[in-house]
JSON list of C-alpha atoms in Angstrom, two decimals:
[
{"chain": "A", "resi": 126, "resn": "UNK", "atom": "CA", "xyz": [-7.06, -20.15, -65.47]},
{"chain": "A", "resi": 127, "resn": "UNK", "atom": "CA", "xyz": [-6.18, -17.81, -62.59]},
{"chain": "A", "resi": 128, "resn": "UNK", "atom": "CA", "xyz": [-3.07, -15.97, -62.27]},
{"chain": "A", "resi": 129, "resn": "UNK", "atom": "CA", "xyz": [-1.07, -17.45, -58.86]},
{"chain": "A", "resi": 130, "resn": "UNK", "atom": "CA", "xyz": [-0.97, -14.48, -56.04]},
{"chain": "A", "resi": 131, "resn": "UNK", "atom": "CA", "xyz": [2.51, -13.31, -55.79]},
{"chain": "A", "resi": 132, "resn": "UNK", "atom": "CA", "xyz": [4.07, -10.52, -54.31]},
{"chain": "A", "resi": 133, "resn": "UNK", "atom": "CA", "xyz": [6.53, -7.91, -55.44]},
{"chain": "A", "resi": 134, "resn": "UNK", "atom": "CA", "xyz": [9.90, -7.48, -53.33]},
{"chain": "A", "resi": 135, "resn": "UNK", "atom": "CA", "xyz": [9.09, -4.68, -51.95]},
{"chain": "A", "resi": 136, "resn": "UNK", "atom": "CA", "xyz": [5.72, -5.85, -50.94]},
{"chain": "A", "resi": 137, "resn": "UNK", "atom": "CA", "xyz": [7.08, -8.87, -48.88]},
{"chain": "A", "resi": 138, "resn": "UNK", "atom": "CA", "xyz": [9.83, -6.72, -47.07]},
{"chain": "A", "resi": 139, "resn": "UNK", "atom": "CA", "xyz": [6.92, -5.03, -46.22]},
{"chain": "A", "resi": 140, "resn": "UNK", "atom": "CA", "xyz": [5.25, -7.55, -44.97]},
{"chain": "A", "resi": 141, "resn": "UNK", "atom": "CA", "xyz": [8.24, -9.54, -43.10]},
{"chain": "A", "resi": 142, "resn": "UNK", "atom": "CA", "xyz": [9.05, -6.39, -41.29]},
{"chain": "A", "resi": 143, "resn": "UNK", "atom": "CA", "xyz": [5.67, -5.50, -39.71]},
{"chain": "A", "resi": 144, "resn": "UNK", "atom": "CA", "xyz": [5.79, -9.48, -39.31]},
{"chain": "A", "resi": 145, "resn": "UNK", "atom": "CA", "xyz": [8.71, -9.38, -36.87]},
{"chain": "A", "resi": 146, "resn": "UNK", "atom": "CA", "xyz": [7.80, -5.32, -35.48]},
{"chain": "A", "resi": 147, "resn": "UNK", "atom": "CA", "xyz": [4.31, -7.56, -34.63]},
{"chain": "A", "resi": 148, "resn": "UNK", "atom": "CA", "xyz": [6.49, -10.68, -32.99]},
{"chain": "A", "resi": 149, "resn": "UNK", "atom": "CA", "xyz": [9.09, -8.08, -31.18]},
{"chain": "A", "resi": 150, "resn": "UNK", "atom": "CA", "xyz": [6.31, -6.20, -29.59]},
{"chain": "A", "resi": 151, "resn": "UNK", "atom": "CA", "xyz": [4.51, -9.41, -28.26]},
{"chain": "A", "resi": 152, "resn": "UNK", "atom": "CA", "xyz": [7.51, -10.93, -26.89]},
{"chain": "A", "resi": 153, "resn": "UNK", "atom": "CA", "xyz": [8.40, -7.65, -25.58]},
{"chain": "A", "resi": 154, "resn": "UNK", "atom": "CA", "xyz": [4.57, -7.61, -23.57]},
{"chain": "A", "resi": 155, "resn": "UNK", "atom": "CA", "xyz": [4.81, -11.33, -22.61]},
{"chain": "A", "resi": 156, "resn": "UNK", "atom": "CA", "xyz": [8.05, -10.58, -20.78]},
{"chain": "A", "resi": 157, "resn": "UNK", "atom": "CA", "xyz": [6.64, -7.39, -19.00]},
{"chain": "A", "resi": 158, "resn": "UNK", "atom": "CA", "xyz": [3.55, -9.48, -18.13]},
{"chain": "A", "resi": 159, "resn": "UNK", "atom": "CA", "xyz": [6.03, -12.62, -16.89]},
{"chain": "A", "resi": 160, "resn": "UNK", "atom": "CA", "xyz": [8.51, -10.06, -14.93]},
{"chain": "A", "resi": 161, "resn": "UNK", "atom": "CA", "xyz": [5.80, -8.53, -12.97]},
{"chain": "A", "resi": 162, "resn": "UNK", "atom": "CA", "xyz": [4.43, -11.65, -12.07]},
{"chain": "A", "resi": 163, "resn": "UNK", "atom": "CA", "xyz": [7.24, -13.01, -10.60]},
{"chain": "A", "resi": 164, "resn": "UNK", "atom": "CA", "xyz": [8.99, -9.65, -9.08]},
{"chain": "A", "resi": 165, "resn": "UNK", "atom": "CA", "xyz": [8.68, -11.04, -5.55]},
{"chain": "A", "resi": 166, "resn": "UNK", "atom": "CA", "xyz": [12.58, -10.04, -4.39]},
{"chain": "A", "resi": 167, "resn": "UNK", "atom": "CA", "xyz": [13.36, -7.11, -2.54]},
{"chain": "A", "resi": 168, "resn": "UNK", "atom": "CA", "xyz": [15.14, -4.78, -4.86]},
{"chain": "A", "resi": 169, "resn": "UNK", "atom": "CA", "xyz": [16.54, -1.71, -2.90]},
{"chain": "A", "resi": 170, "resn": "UNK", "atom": "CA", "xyz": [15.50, 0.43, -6.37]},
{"chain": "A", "resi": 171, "resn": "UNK", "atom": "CA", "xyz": [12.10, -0.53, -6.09]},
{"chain": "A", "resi": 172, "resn": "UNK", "atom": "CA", "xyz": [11.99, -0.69, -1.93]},
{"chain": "A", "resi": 173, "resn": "UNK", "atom": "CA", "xyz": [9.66, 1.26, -0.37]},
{"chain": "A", "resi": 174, "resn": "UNK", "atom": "CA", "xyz": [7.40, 1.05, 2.98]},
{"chain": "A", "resi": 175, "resn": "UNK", "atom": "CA", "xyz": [4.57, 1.37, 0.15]},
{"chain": "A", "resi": 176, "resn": "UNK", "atom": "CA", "xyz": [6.02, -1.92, -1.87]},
{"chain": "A", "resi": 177, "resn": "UNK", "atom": "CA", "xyz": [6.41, -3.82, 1.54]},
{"chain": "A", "resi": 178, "resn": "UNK", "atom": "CA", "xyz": [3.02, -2.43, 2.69]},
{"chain": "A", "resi": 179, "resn": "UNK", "atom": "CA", "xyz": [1.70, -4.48, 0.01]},
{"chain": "A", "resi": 180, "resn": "UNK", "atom": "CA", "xyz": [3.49, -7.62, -0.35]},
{"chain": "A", "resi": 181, "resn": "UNK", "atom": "CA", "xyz": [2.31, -7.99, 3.08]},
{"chain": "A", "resi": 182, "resn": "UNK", "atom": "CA", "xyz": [-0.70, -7.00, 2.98]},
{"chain": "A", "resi": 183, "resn": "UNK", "atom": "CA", "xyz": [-1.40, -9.59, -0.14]},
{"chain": "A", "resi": 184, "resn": "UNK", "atom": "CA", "xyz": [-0.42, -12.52, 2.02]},
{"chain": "A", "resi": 185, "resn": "UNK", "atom": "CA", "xyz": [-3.07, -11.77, 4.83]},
{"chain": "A", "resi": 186, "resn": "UNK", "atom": "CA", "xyz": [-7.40, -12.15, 5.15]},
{"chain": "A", "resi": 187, "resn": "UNK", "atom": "CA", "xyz": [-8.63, -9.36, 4.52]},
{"chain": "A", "resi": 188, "resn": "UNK", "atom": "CA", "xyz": [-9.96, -9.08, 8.76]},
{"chain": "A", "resi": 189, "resn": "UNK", "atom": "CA", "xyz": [-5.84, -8.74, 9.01]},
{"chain": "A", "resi": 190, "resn": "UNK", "atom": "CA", "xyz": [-5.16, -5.96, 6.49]},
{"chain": "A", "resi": 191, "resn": "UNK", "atom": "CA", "xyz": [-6.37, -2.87, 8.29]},
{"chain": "A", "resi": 192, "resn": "UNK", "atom": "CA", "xyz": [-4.13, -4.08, 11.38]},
{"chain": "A", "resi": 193, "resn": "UNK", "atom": "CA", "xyz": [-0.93, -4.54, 9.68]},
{"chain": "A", "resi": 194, "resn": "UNK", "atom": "CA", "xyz": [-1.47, -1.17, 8.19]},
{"chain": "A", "resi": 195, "resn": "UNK", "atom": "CA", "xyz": [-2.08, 0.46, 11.25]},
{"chain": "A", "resi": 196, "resn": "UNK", "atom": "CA", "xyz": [0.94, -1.20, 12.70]},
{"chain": "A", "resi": 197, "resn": "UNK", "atom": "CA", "xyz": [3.21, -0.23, 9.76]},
{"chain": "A", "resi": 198, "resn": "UNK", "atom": "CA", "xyz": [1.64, 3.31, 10.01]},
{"chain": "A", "resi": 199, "resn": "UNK", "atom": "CA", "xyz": [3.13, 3.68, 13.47]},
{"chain": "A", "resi": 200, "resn": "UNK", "atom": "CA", "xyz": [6.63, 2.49, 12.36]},
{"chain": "A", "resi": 201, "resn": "UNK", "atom": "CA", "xyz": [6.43, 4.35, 8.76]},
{"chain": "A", "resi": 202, "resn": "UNK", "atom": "CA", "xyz": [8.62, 7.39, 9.80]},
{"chain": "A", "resi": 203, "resn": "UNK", "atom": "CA", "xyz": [11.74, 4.66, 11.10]},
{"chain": "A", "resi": 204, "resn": "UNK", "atom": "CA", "xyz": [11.39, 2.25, 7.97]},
{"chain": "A", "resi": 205, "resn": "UNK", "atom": "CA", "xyz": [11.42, 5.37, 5.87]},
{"chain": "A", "resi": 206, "resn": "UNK", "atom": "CA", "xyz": [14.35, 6.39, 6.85]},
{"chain": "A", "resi": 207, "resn": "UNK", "atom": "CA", "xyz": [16.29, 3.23, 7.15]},
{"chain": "A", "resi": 208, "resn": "UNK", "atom": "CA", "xyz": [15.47, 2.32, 3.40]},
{"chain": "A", "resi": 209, "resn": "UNK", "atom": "CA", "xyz": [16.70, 5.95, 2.43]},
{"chain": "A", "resi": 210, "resn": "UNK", "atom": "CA", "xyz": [20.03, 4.81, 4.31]},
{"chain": "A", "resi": 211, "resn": "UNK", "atom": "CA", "xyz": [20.18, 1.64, 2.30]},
{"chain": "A", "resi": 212, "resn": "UNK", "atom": "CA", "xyz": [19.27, 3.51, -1.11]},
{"chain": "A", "resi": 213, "resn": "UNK", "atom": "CA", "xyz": [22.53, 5.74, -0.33]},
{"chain": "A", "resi": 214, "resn": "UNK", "atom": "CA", "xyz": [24.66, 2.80, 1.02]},
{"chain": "A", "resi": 215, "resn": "UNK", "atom": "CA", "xyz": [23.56, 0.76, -2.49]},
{"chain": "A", "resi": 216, "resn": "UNK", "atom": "CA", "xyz": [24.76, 4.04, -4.74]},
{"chain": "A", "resi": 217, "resn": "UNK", "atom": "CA", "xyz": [28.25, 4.57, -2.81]},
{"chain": "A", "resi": 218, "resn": "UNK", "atom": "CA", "xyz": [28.80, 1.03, -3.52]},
{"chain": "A", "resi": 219, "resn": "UNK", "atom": "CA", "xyz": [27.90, 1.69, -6.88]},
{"chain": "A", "resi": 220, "resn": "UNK", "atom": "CA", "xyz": [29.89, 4.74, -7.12]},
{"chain": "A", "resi": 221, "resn": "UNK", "atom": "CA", "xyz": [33.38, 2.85, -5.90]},
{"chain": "A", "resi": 222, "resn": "UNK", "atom": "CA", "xyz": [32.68, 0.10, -8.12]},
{"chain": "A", "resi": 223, "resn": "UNK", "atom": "CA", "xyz": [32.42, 2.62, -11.22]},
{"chain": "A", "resi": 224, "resn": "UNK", "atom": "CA", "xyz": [35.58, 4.70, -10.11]},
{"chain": "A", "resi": 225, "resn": "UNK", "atom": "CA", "xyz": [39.01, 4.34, -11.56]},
{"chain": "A", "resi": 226, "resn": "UNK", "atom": "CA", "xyz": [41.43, 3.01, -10.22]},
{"chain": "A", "resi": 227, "resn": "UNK", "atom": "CA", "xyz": [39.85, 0.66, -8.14]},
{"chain": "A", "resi": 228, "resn": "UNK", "atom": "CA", "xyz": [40.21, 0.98, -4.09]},
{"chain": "A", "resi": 229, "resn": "UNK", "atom": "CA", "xyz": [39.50, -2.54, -2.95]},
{"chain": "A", "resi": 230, "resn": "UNK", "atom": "CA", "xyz": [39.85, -0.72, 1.38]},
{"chain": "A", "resi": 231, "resn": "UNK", "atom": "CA", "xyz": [36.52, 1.65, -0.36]},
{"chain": "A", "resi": 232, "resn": "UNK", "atom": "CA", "xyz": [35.02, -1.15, -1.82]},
{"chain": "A", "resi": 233, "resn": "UNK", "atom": "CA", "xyz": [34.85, -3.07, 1.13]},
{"chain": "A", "resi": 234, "resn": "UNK", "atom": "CA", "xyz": [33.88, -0.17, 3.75]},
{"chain": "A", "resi": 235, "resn": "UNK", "atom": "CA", "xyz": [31.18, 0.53, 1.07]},
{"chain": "A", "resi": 236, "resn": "UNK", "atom": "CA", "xyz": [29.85, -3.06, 1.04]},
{"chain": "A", "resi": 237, "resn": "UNK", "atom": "CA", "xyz": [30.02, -2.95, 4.85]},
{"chain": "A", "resi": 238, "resn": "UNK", "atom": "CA", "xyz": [27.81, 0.04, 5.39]},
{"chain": "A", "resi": 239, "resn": "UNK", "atom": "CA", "xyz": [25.40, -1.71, 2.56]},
{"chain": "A", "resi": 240, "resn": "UNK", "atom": "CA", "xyz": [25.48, -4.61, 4.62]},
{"chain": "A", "resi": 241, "resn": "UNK", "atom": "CA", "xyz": [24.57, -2.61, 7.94]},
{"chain": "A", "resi": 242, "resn": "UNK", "atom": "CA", "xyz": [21.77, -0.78, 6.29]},
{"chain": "A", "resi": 243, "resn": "UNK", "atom": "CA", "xyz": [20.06, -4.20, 5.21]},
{"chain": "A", "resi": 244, "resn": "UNK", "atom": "CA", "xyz": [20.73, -4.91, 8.96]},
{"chain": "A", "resi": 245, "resn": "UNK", "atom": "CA", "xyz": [18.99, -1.85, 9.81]},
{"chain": "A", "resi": 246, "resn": "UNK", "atom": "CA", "xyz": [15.62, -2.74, 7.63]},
{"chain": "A", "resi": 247, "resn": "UNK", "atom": "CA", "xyz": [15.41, -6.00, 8.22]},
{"chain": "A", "resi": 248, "resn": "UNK", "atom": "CA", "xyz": [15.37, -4.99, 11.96]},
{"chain": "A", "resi": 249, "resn": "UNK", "atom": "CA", "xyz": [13.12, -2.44, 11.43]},
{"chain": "A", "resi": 250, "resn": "UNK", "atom": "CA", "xyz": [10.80, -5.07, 9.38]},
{"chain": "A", "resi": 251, "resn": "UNK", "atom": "CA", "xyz": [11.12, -7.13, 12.62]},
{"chain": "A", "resi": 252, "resn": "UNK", "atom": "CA", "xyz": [9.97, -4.53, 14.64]},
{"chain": "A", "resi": 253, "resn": "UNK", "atom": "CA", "xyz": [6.79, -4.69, 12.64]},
{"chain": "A", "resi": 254, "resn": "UNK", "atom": "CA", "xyz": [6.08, -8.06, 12.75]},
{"chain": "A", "resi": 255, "resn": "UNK", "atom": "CA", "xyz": [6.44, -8.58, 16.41]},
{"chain": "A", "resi": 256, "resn": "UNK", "atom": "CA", "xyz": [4.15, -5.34, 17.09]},
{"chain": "A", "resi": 257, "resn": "UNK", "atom": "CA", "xyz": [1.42, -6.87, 14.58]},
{"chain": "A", "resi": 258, "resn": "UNK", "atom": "CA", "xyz": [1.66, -10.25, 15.66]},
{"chain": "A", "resi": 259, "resn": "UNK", "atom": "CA", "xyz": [-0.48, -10.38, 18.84]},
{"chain": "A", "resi": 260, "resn": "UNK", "atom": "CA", "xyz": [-3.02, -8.30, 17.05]},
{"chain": "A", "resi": 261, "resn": "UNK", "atom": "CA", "xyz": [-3.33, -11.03, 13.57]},
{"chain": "A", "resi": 262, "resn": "UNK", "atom": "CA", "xyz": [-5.74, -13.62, 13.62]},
{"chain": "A", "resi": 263, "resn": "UNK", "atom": "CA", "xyz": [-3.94, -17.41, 13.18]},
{"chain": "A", "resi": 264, "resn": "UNK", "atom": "CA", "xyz": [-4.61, -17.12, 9.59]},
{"chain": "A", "resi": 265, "resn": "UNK", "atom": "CA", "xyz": [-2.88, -14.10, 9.38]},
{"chain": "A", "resi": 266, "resn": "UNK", "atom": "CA", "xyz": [0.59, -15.59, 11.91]},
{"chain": "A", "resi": 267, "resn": "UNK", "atom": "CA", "xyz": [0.45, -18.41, 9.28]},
{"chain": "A", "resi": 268, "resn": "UNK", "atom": "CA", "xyz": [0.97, -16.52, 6.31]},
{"chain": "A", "resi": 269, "resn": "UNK", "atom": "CA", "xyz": [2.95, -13.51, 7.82]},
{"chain": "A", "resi": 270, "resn": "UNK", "atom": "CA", "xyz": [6.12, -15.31, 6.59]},
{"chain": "A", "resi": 271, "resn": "UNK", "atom": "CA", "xyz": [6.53, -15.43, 3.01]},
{"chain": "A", "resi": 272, "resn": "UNK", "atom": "CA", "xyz": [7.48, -19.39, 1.95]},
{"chain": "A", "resi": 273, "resn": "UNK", "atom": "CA", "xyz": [8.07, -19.06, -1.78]}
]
C-alpha cells in the first residue's frame, strides 16, 4: 500500500505564499490591463497635445488622420501652453488644499484660475475643431465628437 502524499509545514507555507505572490501579481496585471482600457477622461496629469493628438486621431478614417494632425500642428505652440497653465493652476490648488491653516478666500481664487485654465483649453480644443472641420470627410464630422 502507498504512503498518502503529504506535506511538511514548512512546505505548504511555501506553497500558499507563492500561491497568493502568483494571485496578487495577476490581479495586479488584470487591473493595469482594465485601467488602460478604459482611461478615456481627461486627466490634467496625463494631458498633453500628444494624448489629445491621439484620442482624436483614434476616432477618425484613416483619409482624416494626416489632416487633423496638420491642423493640430498649426495650433500645437497655443495648446501647449494653455495645458502648462492648467498643470500650474491644478498644483496651486493642490498646494492650498495641503497648507495649514486652511484659507477658504485662496482656495477659492485657486479653484477659479483652475477653472479659467480648463476654459482656456477647451477653447483652444475648439479652435481645432472648427479649423479641421471643413477639411474632414463626413465620416470624420461624425465621429469628431466623442459619445461615450
Amino acid at each position: 500500500m502507498k504512503k498518502p502524499f503529504t506535506l511538511t509545514y514548512r512546505a505548504l507555507v511555501r506553497v500558499l505564499w507563492t500561491s497568493l505572490m502568483l494571485n496578487v501579481f495577476l490581479l495586479a496585471s488584470i487591473g493595469v490591463y482594465w485601467l488602460k482600457l478604459n482611461d478615456h477622461a481627461p486627466h490634467v496629469r496625463g494631458l498633453s497635445v500628444e494624448s489629445l493628438e491621439k484620442r482624436f486621431a483614434s476616432r477618425f478614417p484613416p483619409q482624416d488622420i494626416e489632416v487633423f494632425r496638420q491642423v493640430l500642428e498649426a495650433h500645437r505652440p497655443e495648446l501647449a501652453a494653455r495645458i502648462e497653465v492648467l498643470r500650474q493652476a491644478r498644483e496651486a490648488v493642490v498646494h492650498v488644499l495641503e497648507s495649514e491653516p486652511m484659507d477658504r478666500a485662496r482656495l477659492g481664487a485657486a479653484l477659479d484660475r483652475n477653472r479659467d485654465a480648463w476654459g482656456a483649453v477647451q477653447s483652444a480644443v475648439k479652435a481645432i475643431v472648427l479649423d479641421a472641420e471643413p477639411r474632414l470627410s463626413h465620416e470624420g464630422r461624425v465621429n469628431l465628437y466623442e459619445r461615450d
